[in-house]
Amino acid sequence: MGRIITIANQKGGVGKTTTAVNLAACLASAGQITLLVDCDPQGNATSGLGVDLEPGDPTLYHVLIDQVAARDAVRATEVEHLHLLGSDVNLFGAEVELAGSAGRERLLAEVLSPLKDDYGYILLDCPPSLGLLTLNALTACDGVLVPLQTEYYALEGLTQLLHTIARVRRTLNPGLRMEGILLTMFDQRNNLSHQVAEDVRGHFKGMVYDTVVPRNVRLSEAPSHGLPVILYDSRCAGAQSYQALAQEVIQGPRGNSGAPQEGRAA
Ligand code: ADP
Ligand code: MG
């Protein structure tokens, strides 16, 4: 039975998509059959894997709205063992079209459930909001991985995210647990980065991955080549950090209780 992990943070630019694409690729290269589901209408995970959707190609929108089977919308990628369920701007419409319908938060869970046995890991890349698409992802998953940019405002908005996670646990997905918190864009030479990392580890004892993703220009270049970083420059620091993260993820969720610690963020 596959493990479904949502990568969420309603802040934009914190490294969600970079983490989704590169963790997925590293899990796949470690031999895990992996599916990446692009739940963001911006489609950055889709383009970042070099997939150029043509009009008429089935996407997550068609799966959620037009009853296309998820399996029929999944495609292979350049990375062996890594499949993609892609998205484009049409997905913006899904949020509107589903607004009034009953059970709208459970739709993604329903459409993914036939695929769970086919994959070791299914990763869900979320948009930068706590809207219906993110709620669907939180409802569909076993655990949530939260990337935090290692900067002064890292914890801003985190209380709201933890409240949302706790609410989804109470109502839609009792099994939802915190997978782990990932520090991203760490700048080794910047004292503030060290201070923020220490603060976050202090706040969320045991829930933060040992692996820290450094600020690394190769990670930002790779998507423009349509490649995960392990295929673009396998030896760079960014590639090594995501390979280490994949090993930590394979070992299982961080944190002993697994319960999101609501209200502990600044
Ligand atoms: P999100 O999905 O949370 O909006 P992205 O993963 O798209 O964030 O990252 C935002 C920007 O920062 C992108 O241009 C990406 O290439 C870049 N980026 C992400 N992680 C790193 C990193 N560790 N080092 C350097 N650039 C990064
Ligand atoms: Mg993104």
Short mmCIF file of N, CA, C and O in Angstrom, two decimals, residues 179-247:
data_model
loop_
_atom_site.label_atom_id
_atom_site.label_comp_id
_atom_site.label_asym_id
_atom_site.label_seq_id
_atom_site.Cartn_x
_atom_site.Cartn_y
_atom_site.Cartn_z
N GLU A 179 4.27 14.56 8.69
CA GLU A 179 5.36 13.74 8.15
C GLU A 179 6.70 14.31 8.62
O GLU A 179 7.57 13.57 9.05
N GLY A 180 6.82 15.62 8.52
CA GLY A 180 8.05 16.27 8.95
C GLY A 180 8.12 17.69 8.43
O GLY A 180 7.41 18.06 7.50
N ILE A 181 8.97 18.47 9.07
CA ILE A 181 9.22 19.85 8.65
C ILE A 181 10.60 19.90 8.01
O ILE A 181 11.57 19.35 8.55
N LEU A 182 10.67 20.53 6.83
CA LEU A 182 11.92 20.57 6.07
C LEU A 182 12.41 22.00 5.95
O LEU A 182 11.69 22.87 5.45
N LEU A 183 13.61 22.25 6.41
CA LEU A 183 14.23 23.57 6.25
C LEU A 183 14.82 23.67 4.85
O LEU A 183 15.61 22.81 4.44
N THR A 184 14.41 24.71 4.12
CA THR A 184 14.87 24.87 2.74
C THR A 184 15.64 26.19 2.59
O THR A 184 15.54 27.09 3.43
N MET A 185 16.38 26.29 1.50
CA MET A 185 17.11 27.51 1.12
C MET A 185 18.01 28.00 2.25
O MET A 185 18.11 29.20 2.50
N PHE A 186 18.62 27.06 2.92
CA PHE A 186 19.52 27.37 4.03
C PHE A 186 20.80 27.99 3.47
O PHE A 186 21.41 27.46 2.53
N ASP A 187 21.20 29.11 4.04
CA ASP A 187 22.42 29.79 3.61
C ASP A 187 23.48 29.63 4.70
O ASP A 187 23.44 30.29 5.74
N GLN A 188 24.41 28.76 4.43
CA GLN A 188 25.46 28.38 5.37
C GLN A 188 26.21 29.59 5.94
O GLN A 188 26.59 29.62 7.10
N ARG A 189 26.40 30.63 5.09
CA ARG A 189 27.24 31.76 5.51
C ARG A 189 26.46 32.85 6.24
O ARG A 189 27.02 33.86 6.64
N ASN A 190 25.15 32.62 6.35
CA ASN A 190 24.30 33.66 6.94
C ASN A 190 23.93 33.26 8.37
O ASN A 190 23.30 32.23 8.60
N ASN A 191 24.31 34.11 9.33
CA ASN A 191 24.02 33.80 10.74
C ASN A 191 22.53 33.63 10.98
O ASN A 191 22.12 32.82 11.80
N LEU A 192 21.73 34.43 10.27
CA LEU A 192 20.29 34.38 10.46
C LEU A 192 19.75 32.99 10.12
O LEU A 192 18.87 32.46 10.81
N SER A 193 20.26 32.39 9.06
CA SER A 193 19.83 31.04 8.68
C SER A 193 20.08 30.06 9.83
O SER A 193 19.22 29.24 10.15
N HIS A 194 21.24 30.17 10.44
CA HIS A 194 21.57 29.27 11.57
C HIS A 194 20.62 29.52 12.73
O HIS A 194 20.14 28.59 13.37
N GLN A 195 20.34 30.82 12.99
CA GLN A 195 19.46 31.17 14.11
C GLN A 195 18.05 30.64 13.88
O GLN A 195 17.43 30.05 14.77
N VAL A 196 17.54 30.83 12.64
CA VAL A 196 16.18 30.38 12.32
C VAL A 196 16.09 28.85 12.43
O VAL A 196 15.14 28.31 13.00
N ALA A 197 17.10 28.17 11.91
CA ALA A 197 17.10 26.70 11.97
C ALA A 197 17.04 26.23 13.42
O ALA A 197 16.27 25.32 13.78
N GLU A 198 17.81 26.90 14.27
CA GLU A 198 17.83 26.54 15.69
C GLU A 198 16.46 26.80 16.33
O GLU A 198 15.95 25.96 17.09
N ASP A 199 15.87 27.95 16.01
CA ASP A 199 14.54 28.29 16.57
C ASP A 199 13.49 27.26 16.15
O ASP A 199 12.68 26.82 16.96
N VAL A 200 13.50 26.90 14.85
CA VAL A 200 12.49 25.96 14.35
C VAL A 200 12.67 24.60 15.02
O VAL A 200 11.70 23.97 15.45
N ARG A 201 13.92 24.17 15.17
CA ARG A 201 14.15 22.87 15.84
C ARG A 201 13.72 22.94 17.30
O ARG A 201 13.25 21.96 17.86
N GLY A 202 13.87 24.13 17.91
CA GLY A 202 13.44 24.28 19.29
C GLY A 202 11.92 24.22 19.42
O GLY A 202 11.39 23.58 20.31
N HIS A 203 11.22 24.86 18.51
CA HIS A 203 9.75 24.88 18.50
C HIS A 203 9.16 23.51 18.24
O HIS A 203 8.14 23.12 18.82
N PHE A 204 9.73 22.82 17.28
CA PHE A 204 9.13 21.57 16.79
C PHE A 204 10.07 20.40 17.05
O PHE A 204 10.55 19.75 16.13
N LYS A 205 10.29 20.17 18.32
CA LYS A 205 11.27 19.16 18.71
C LYS A 205 10.96 17.80 18.06
O LYS A 205 9.84 17.32 18.11
N GLY A 206 11.96 17.25 17.41
CA GLY A 206 11.81 15.92 16.84
C GLY A 206 11.04 15.86 15.54
O GLY A 206 10.96 14.81 14.92
N MET A 207 10.44 16.98 15.13
CA MET A 207 9.62 16.93 13.91
C MET A 207 10.35 17.44 12.68
O MET A 207 9.84 17.35 11.57
N VAL A 208 11.54 17.99 12.89
CA VAL A 208 12.28 18.61 11.79
C VAL A 208 13.28 17.60 11.22
O VAL A 208 14.01 16.95 11.97
N TYR A 209 13.29 17.45 9.91
CA TYR A 209 14.24 16.53 9.28
C TYR A 209 15.68 16.96 9.58
O TYR A 209 15.97 18.16 9.64
N ASP A 210 16.55 15.98 9.78
CA ASP A 210 17.98 16.28 9.93
C ASP A 210 18.50 16.94 8.65
O ASP A 210 19.35 17.83 8.70
N THR A 211 18.01 16.47 7.53
CA THR A 211 18.44 17.03 6.25
C THR A 211 17.96 18.47 6.12
O THR A 211 16.80 18.76 6.37
N VAL A 212 18.88 19.34 5.72
CA VAL A 212 18.56 20.73 5.45
C VAL A 212 18.90 20.98 3.99
O VAL A 212 19.97 20.57 3.53
N VAL A 213 17.98 21.60 3.25
CA VAL A 213 18.25 21.87 1.84
C VAL A 213 18.95 23.21 1.72
O VAL A 213 18.41 24.23 2.13
N PRO A 214 20.18 23.23 1.19
CA PRO A 214 20.90 24.50 1.09
C PRO A 214 20.36 25.35 -0.05
O PRO A 214 19.72 24.84 -0.98
N ARG A 215 20.59 26.63 0.02
CA ARG A 215 20.36 27.48 -1.14
C ARG A 215 21.38 27.05 -2.19
O ARG A 215 22.58 27.02 -1.95
N ASN A 216 20.89 26.64 -3.35
CA ASN A 216 21.78 26.05 -4.35
C ASN A 216 21.26 26.41 -5.74
O ASN A 216 20.13 26.05 -6.09
N VAL A 217 22.07 27.10 -6.51
CA VAL A 217 21.60 27.63 -7.79
C VAL A 217 21.22 26.51 -8.75
O VAL A 217 20.33 26.67 -9.59
N ARG A 218 21.84 25.34 -8.62
CA ARG A 218 21.51 24.22 -9.51
C ARG A 218 20.05 23.80 -9.34
O ARG A 218 19.40 23.39 -10.30
N LEU A 219 19.54 23.91 -8.09
CA LEU A 219 18.13 23.56 -7.84
C LEU A 219 17.20 24.51 -8.58
O LEU A 219 16.12 24.11 -9.02
N SER A 220 17.60 25.77 -8.70
CA SER A 220 16.72 26.73 -9.38
C SER A 220 16.89 26.66 -10.89
O SER A 220 15.99 27.04 -11.64
N GLU A 221 18.02 26.15 -11.36
CA GLU A 221 18.23 26.03 -12.81
C GLU A 221 17.56 24.80 -13.40
O GLU A 221 17.08 24.82 -14.55
N ALA A 222 17.52 23.72 -12.63
CA ALA A 222 17.08 22.42 -13.17
C ALA A 222 15.69 22.47 -13.82
O ALA A 222 15.52 21.90 -14.91
N PRO A 223 14.68 23.18 -13.20
CA PRO A 223 13.35 23.16 -13.82
C PRO A 223 13.32 23.76 -15.22
O PRO A 223 12.52 23.34 -16.05
N SER A 224 14.19 24.73 -15.49
CA SER A 224 14.17 25.33 -16.83
C SER A 224 14.70 24.34 -17.88
O SER A 224 14.51 24.54 -19.08
N HIS A 225 15.35 23.28 -17.42
CA HIS A 225 15.77 22.20 -18.32
C HIS A 225 14.79 21.04 -18.28
O HIS A 225 15.03 20.00 -18.88
N GLY A 226 13.72 21.21 -17.50
CA GLY A 226 12.71 20.15 -17.39
C GLY A 226 13.23 18.91 -16.71
O GLY A 226 12.78 17.80 -16.99
N LEU A 227 14.17 19.10 -15.80
CA LEU A 227 14.79 17.94 -15.15
C LEU A 227 14.80 18.10 -13.63
O LEU A 227 15.02 19.20 -13.13
N PRO A 228 14.61 17.00 -12.91
CA PRO A 228 14.93 17.03 -11.48
C PRO A 228 16.43 17.17 -11.34
O PRO A 228 17.19 16.80 -12.25
N VAL A 229 16.87 17.69 -10.21
CA VAL A 229 18.28 18.03 -10.07
C VAL A 229 19.19 16.80 -10.16
O VAL A 229 20.32 16.91 -10.65
N ILE A 230 18.71 15.63 -9.76
CA ILE A 230 19.61 14.46 -9.84
C ILE A 230 19.95 14.10 -11.28
O ILE A 230 20.96 13.45 -11.54
N LEU A 231 19.11 14.52 -12.25
CA LEU A 231 19.46 14.29 -13.66
C LEU A 231 20.19 15.49 -14.27
O LEU A 231 20.80 15.39 -15.32
N TYR A 232 20.09 16.63 -13.60
CA TYR A 232 20.71 17.86 -14.13
C TYR A 232 22.15 17.97 -13.63
O TYR A 232 23.07 18.26 -14.40
N ASP A 233 22.36 17.76 -12.35
CA ASP A 233 23.71 17.81 -11.78
C ASP A 233 23.69 16.96 -10.51
O ASP A 233 23.45 17.47 -9.41
N SER A 234 23.94 15.69 -10.67
CA SER A 234 23.72 14.74 -9.57
C SER A 234 24.68 14.98 -8.40
O SER A 234 24.44 14.52 -7.30
N ARG A 235 25.77 15.72 -8.66
CA ARG A 235 26.77 15.87 -7.60
C ARG A 235 26.64 17.15 -6.80
O ARG A 235 27.34 17.35 -5.80
N CYS A 236 25.74 18.05 -7.23
CA CYS A 236 25.64 19.33 -6.52
C CYS A 236 25.05 19.14 -5.13
O CYS A 236 24.42 18.12 -4.83
N ALA A 237 25.22 20.15 -4.30
CA ALA A 237 24.76 20.05 -2.90
C ALA A 237 23.25 19.86 -2.82
O ALA A 237 22.74 19.15 -1.95
N GLY A 238 22.52 20.50 -3.74
CA GLY A 238 21.06 20.37 -3.73
C GLY A 238 20.62 18.93 -4.01
O GLY A 238 19.73 18.40 -3.35
N ALA A 239 21.27 18.30 -4.98
CA ALA A 239 20.92 16.90 -5.31
C ALA A 239 21.22 15.99 -4.13
O ALA A 239 20.43 15.10 -3.79
N GLN A 240 22.35 16.24 -3.49
CA GLN A 240 22.72 15.38 -2.35
C GLN A 240 21.75 15.55 -1.19
O GLN A 240 21.40 14.58 -0.52
N SER A 241 21.27 16.80 -1.00
CA SER A 241 20.35 17.00 0.11
C SER A 241 19.03 16.29 -0.15
O SER A 241 18.46 15.67 0.77
N TYR A 242 18.52 16.33 -1.37
CA TYR A 242 17.25 15.65 -1.63
C TYR A 242 17.41 14.12 -1.60
O TYR A 242 16.47 13.41 -1.26
N GLN A 243 18.59 13.64 -1.93
CA GLN A 243 18.81 12.19 -1.79
C GLN A 243 18.81 11.78 -0.32
O GLN A 243 18.24 10.76 0.06
N ALA A 244 19.42 12.63 0.51
CA ALA A 244 19.41 12.35 1.96
C ALA A 244 17.98 12.44 2.51
O ALA A 244 17.57 11.62 3.34
N LEU A 245 17.22 13.42 2.03
CA LEU A 245 15.83 13.55 2.49
C LEU A 245 15.03 12.30 2.12
O LEU A 245 14.23 11.80 2.94
N ALA A 246 15.23 11.81 0.90
CA ALA A 246 14.49 10.61 0.48
C ALA A 246 14.77 9.45 1.44
O ALA A 246 13.85 8.70 1.80
N GLN A 247 16.01 9.32 1.87
CA GLN A 247 16.33 8.24 2.82
C GLN A 247 15.60 8.47 4.14
O GLN A 247 15.09 7.52 4.75
#
